[in-house]
XYZ file of C-alpha atoms in Angstrom:
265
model
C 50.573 243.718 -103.636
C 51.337 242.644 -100.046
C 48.183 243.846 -97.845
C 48.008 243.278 -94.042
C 45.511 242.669 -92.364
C 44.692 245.838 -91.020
C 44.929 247.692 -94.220
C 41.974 246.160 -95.363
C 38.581 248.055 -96.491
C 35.647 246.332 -96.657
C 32.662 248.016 -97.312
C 33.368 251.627 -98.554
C 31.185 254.857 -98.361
C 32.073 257.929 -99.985
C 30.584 261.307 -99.661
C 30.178 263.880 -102.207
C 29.959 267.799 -102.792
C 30.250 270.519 -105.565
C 31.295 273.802 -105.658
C 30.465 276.003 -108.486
C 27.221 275.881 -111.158
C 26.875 275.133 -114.460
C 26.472 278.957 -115.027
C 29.964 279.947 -113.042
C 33.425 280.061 -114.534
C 34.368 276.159 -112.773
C 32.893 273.774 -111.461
C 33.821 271.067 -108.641
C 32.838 267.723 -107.609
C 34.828 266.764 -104.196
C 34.674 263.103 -102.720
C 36.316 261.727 -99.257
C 36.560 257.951 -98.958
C 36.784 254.983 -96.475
C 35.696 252.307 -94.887
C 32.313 252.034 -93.143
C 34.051 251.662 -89.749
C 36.429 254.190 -90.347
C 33.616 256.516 -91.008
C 32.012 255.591 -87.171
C 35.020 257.384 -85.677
C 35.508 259.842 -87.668
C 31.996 261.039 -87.451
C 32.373 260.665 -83.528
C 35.572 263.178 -83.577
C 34.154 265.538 -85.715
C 31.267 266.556 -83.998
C 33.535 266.562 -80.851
C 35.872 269.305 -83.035
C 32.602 270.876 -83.525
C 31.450 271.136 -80.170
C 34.576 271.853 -78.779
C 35.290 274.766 -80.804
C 34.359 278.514 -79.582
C 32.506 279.397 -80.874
C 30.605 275.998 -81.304
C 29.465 275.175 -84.753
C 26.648 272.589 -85.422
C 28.326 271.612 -88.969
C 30.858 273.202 -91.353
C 29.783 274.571 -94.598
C 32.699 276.693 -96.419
C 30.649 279.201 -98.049
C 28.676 279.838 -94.876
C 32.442 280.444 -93.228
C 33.406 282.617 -95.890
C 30.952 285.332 -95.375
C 30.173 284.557 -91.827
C 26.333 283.906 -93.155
C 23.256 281.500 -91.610
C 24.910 279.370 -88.743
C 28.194 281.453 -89.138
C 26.801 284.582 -88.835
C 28.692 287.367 -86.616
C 26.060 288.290 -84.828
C 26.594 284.186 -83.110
C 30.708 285.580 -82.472
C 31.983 284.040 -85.722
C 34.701 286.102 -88.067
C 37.082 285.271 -89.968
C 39.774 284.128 -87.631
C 37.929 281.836 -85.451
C 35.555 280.410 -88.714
C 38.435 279.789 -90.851
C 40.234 278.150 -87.300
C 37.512 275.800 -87.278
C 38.014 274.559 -90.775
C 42.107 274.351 -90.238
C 41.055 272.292 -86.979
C 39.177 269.747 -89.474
C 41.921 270.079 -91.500
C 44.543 269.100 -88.890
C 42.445 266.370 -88.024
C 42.147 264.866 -91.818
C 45.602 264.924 -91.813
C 46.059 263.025 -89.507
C 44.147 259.611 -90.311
C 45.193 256.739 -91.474
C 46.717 257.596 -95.455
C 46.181 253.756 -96.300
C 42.315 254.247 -95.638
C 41.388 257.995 -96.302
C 41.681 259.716 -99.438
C 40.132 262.681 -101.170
C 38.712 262.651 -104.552
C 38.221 265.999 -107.232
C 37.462 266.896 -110.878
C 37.059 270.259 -112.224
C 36.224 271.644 -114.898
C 36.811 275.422 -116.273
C 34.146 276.013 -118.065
C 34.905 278.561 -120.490
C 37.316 276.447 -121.604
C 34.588 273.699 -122.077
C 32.497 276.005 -124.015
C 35.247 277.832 -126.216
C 36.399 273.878 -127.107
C 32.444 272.603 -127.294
C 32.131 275.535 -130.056
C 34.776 274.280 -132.123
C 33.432 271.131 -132.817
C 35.528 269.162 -129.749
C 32.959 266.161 -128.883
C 32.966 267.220 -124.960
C 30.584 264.871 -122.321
C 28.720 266.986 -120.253
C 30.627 268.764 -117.347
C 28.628 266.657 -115.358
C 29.563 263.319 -116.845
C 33.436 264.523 -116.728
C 33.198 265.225 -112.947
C 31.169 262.043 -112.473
C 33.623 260.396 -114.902
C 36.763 261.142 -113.599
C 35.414 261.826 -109.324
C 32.319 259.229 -108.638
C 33.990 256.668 -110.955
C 37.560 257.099 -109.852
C 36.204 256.165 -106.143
C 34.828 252.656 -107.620
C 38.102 252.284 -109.619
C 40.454 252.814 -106.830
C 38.549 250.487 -104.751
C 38.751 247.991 -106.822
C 42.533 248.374 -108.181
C 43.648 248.882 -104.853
C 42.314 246.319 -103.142
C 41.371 243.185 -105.308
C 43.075 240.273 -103.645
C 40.988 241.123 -100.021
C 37.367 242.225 -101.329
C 35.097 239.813 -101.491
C 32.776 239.909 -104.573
C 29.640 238.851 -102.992
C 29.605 240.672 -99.281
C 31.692 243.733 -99.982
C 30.145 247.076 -101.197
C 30.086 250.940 -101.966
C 28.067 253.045 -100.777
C 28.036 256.359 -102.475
C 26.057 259.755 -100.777
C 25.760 262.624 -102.495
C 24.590 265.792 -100.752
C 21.037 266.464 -101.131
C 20.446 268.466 -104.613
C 23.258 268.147 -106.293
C 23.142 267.454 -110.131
C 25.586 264.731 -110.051
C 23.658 262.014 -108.399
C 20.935 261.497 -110.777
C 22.892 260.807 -113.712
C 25.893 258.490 -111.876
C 22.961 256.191 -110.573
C 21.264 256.118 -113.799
C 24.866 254.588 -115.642
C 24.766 252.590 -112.306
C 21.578 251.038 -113.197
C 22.442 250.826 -116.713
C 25.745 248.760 -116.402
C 24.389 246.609 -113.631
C 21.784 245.682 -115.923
C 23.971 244.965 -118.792
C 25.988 242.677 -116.204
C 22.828 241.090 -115.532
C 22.305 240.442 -119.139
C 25.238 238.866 -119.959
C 26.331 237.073 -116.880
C 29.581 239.256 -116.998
C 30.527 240.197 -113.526
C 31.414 244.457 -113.188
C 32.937 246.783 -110.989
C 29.669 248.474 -110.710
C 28.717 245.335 -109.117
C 30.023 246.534 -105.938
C 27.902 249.757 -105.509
C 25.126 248.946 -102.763
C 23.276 252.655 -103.213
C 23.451 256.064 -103.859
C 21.925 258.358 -102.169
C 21.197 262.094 -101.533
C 21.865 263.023 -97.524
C 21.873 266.353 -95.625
C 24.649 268.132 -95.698
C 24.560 269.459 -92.275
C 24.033 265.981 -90.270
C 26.857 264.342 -92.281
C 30.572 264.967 -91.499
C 31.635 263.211 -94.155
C 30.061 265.379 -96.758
C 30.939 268.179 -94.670
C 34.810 267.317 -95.340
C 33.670 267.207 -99.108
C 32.460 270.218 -98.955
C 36.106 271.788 -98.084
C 37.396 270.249 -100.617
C 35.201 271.332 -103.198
C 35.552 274.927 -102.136
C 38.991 274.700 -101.970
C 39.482 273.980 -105.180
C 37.236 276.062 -106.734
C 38.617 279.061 -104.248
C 41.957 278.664 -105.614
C 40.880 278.984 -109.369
C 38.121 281.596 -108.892
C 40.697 283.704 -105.856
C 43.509 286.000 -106.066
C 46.872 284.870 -104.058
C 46.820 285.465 -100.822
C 42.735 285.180 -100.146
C 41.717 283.685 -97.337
C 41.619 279.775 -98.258
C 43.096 280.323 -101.966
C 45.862 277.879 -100.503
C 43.789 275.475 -98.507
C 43.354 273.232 -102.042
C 47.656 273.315 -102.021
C 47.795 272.566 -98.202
C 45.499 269.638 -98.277
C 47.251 267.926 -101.368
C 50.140 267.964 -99.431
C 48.632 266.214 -96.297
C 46.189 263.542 -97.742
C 46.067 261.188 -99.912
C 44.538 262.617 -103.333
C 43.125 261.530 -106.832
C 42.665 264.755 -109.071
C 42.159 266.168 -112.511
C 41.554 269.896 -112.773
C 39.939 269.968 -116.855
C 41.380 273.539 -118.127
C 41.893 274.392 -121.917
C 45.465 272.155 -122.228
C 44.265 269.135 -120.907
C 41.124 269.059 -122.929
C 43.135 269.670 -125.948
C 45.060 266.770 -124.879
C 42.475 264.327 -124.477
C 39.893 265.331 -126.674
C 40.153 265.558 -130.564
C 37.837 268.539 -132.369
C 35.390 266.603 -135.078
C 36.220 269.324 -137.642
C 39.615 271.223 -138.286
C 38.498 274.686 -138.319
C 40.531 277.638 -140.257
């Protein structure tokens, strides 16, 4: 792989959301990606989308948009026209950036499907540990696959930041500890090497998890939606736009990958 010089990423953050519970019929772990200083302007033009906006929004949160709720509410102006407007503006803007250095990350997992298979004996991980498998991981992999002649392995870094509460952050930085330790151990260098911290931040102050957090609703609005909802094709519209790494874990696929530990009759 040829890379220039200004296709380079350095240090990496990525921000993270869900959509969904454990007790819903999906659930969705969304990630955005890029480099630190990538992240300076983008945070910078956001809040200038935001501001600029009527009327102006202090942050974007998709649920809040969707009923017109808490800083959405009508009684501040907001319906649905001009709330969903302000998440195709972000949406515009995303589009827009640099395809080499942005990309979005997702995992989902139906979850009646997961329980139907989990009953007949199929060894599943945790919903959890898939999302965090297949989402949180896949930002570390692509990082490193992507760019392995240009990151160096003692400065360069990932930072991961999880919105505050959410049940995937506890049990990513406990493998994180975990493998880092084992690379300690043995003197083997690992990809999880490169992680600097993970952390839980606010939602509302942070763009980037912001932009996660359209994603993750966008996905799970499309399963959970009928055609022609407002937003059931924002998941569609976004693939098409930027850059993506996805897995969507319905009944087929974990057929597929998984193998039941008893044939039942």
């Amino acid at each position: 792989m040829n890379i220039g010089e200004d296709d380079i990423l350095v240090a990496l953050r990525a921000y993270f959301d869900s959509s969904g519970t454990l007790e819903n019929d999906y659930i969705t772990l969304a990630a955005f990606a890029a480099s630190d200083e990538m992240w300076g302007t983008f945070e910078t033009d956001w809040k200038a989308i935001l501001e600029q906006h009527k009327p102006k929004a202090k942050y974007v949160h998709m649920r809040e948009i969707a009923h017109q709720v808490k800083g959405f509410d009508r009684k501040f102006g907001w319906n649905d026209e001009n709330a969903f407007g302000l998440a195709n503006e972000c949406l515009i803007y995303m589009s827009r950036l640099d395809k080499k250095r942005f990309r979005m990350f997702y995992c989902v997992v139906d979850l009646k499907a997961w329980h139907k298979l989990r009953a007949q004996t199929y060894p599943l991980p945790s919903p959890v540990a898939m999302c965090n498998e297949f989402c949180s991981r896949g930002v570390l992999m692509w990082y490193a696959s992507m760019y392995p002649d240009v990151i160096d392995l003692q400065t360069d870094s990932v930072k991961y930041c999880f919105d505050k509460g959410e049940p995937f952050k506890q049990p990513f930085e406990d493998e994180w500890i975990l493998e880092t330790k084992r690379s300690e151990d043995s003197g083997v260098w690992s990809v999880w090497n490169l992680i600097e911290q993970i952390t839980p931040v606010e939602m509302r102050k942070v763009p980037g998890v912001q932009a996660a957090d359209i994603l993750a609703w966008a996905v799970n609005r499309e399963q959970t939606s009928a055609a022609g909802k407002k937003g059931s094709m924002m998941r569609q519209i976004m693939m098409k736009v930027i850059p993506a790494s996805s897995v969507v874990w319905d009944e087929v696929k974990i057929r597929k990958h998984y193998k039941p530990m008893l044939h039942l009759p």
